[in-house]
């Protein structure tokens, strides 16, 4: 249980960082390439939706 909570916290922090970078002008494609996630996952994170990972 604790590891699942930890994973969710890490994912939420990562998504928050992606949204902050996007607000500061970093294009979605650059975020996708840098982090190594699929474009669909990054798109969902930037919209504030839950991601599958």
PDB file of C-alpha atoms in Angstrom:
ATOM      1  CA  UNK A   1       0.000   0.000   0.000  1.00  0.00           C
ATOM      2  CA  UNK A   2       2.701   2.476   0.895  1.00  0.00           C
ATOM      3  CA  UNK A   3       4.520   1.900  -2.387  1.00  0.00           C
ATOM      4  CA  UNK A   4       1.318   2.590  -4.356  1.00  0.00           C
ATOM      5  CA  UNK A   5       0.796   5.850  -2.483  1.00  0.00           C
ATOM      6  CA  UNK A   6       4.419   6.787  -3.137  1.00  0.00           C
ATOM      7  CA  UNK A   7       4.078   6.076  -6.872  1.00  0.00           C
ATOM      8  CA  UNK A   8       0.946   8.217  -7.063  1.00  0.00           C
ATOM      9  CA  UNK A   9       2.728  11.052  -5.276  1.00  0.00           C
ATOM     10  CA  UNK A  10       5.700  10.872  -7.643  1.00  0.00           C
ATOM     11  CA  UNK A  11       3.416  10.836 -10.692  1.00  0.00           C
ATOM     12  CA  UNK A  12       1.421  13.798  -9.381  1.00  0.00           C
ATOM     13  CA  UNK A  13       4.635  15.767  -8.776  1.00  0.00           C
ATOM     14  CA  UNK A  14       5.900  14.935 -12.277  1.00  0.00           C
ATOM     15  CA  UNK A  15       2.598  16.028 -13.855  1.00  0.00           C
ATOM     16  CA  UNK A  16       2.648  19.256 -11.868  1.00  0.00           C
ATOM     17  CA  UNK A  17       6.188  19.967 -13.075  1.00  0.00           C
ATOM     18  CA  UNK A  18       5.138  19.329 -16.696  1.00  0.00           C
ATOM     19  CA  UNK A  19       2.221  21.763 -16.361  1.00  0.00           C
ATOM     20  CA  UNK A  20       4.526  24.384 -14.849  1.00  0.00           C
ATOM     21  CA  UNK A  21       7.023  23.992 -17.702  1.00  0.00           C
ATOM     22  CA  UNK A  22       4.233  24.249 -20.267  1.00  0.00           C
ATOM     23  CA  UNK A  23       2.898  27.432 -18.641  1.00  0.00           C
ATOM     24  CA  UNK A  24       6.394  28.907 -18.942  1.00  0.00           C
ATOM     25  CA  UNK A  25       6.454  28.310 -22.693  1.00  0.00           C
ATOM     26  CA  UNK A  26       8.003  24.870 -23.130  1.00  0.00           C
ATOM     27  CA  UNK A  27       6.241  23.158 -26.036  1.00  0.00           C
ATOM     28  CA  UNK A  28       4.491  19.833 -25.456  1.00  0.00           C
ATOM     29  CA  UNK A  29       6.743  18.007 -27.941  1.00  0.00           C
ATOM     30  CA  UNK A  30       9.861  19.075 -26.049  1.00  0.00           C
ATOM     31  CA  UNK A  31       8.367  17.862 -22.758  1.00  0.00           C
ATOM     32  CA  UNK A  32       7.460  14.545 -24.405  1.00  0.00           C
ATOM     33  CA  UNK A  33      10.971  14.043 -25.772  1.00  0.00           C
ATOM     34  CA  UNK A  34      12.742  15.098 -22.592  1.00  0.00           C
ATOM     35  CA  UNK A  35      10.704  13.020 -20.173  1.00  0.00           C
ATOM     36  CA  UNK A  36      10.290  10.051 -22.506  1.00  0.00           C
ATOM     37  CA  UNK A  37       6.560   9.583 -22.104  1.00  0.00           C
ATOM     38  CA  UNK A  38       4.010   9.108 -24.851  1.00  0.00           C
ATOM     39  CA  UNK A  39       2.464  12.228 -26.319  1.00  0.00           C
ATOM     40  CA  UNK A  40      -0.957  11.041 -25.139  1.00  0.00           C
ATOM     41  CA  UNK A  41       0.225  10.792 -21.523  1.00  0.00           C
ATOM     42  CA  UNK A  42       1.788  14.258 -21.669  1.00  0.00           C
ATOM     43  CA  UNK A  43      -1.358  15.697 -23.261  1.00  0.00           C
ATOM     44  CA  UNK A  44      -3.504  14.263 -20.465  1.00  0.00           C
ATOM     45  CA  UNK A  45      -1.136  15.538 -17.787  1.00  0.00           C
ATOM     46  CA  UNK A  46      -1.132  19.042 -19.259  1.00  0.00           C
ATOM     47  CA  UNK A  47      -4.923  19.060 -19.275  1.00  0.00           C
ATOM     48  CA  UNK A  48      -4.963  18.007 -15.618  1.00  0.00           C
ATOM     49  CA  UNK A  49      -6.479  14.593 -16.338  1.00  0.00           C
ATOM     50  CA  UNK A  50      -5.307  11.445 -14.600  1.00  0.00           C
ATOM     51  CA  UNK A  51      -2.624   9.493 -16.403  1.00  0.00           C
ATOM     52  CA  UNK A  52      -2.479   5.723 -16.700  1.00  0.00           C
ATOM     53  CA  UNK A  53       0.938   5.320 -15.082  1.00  0.00           C
TER      54      UNK A  53
END
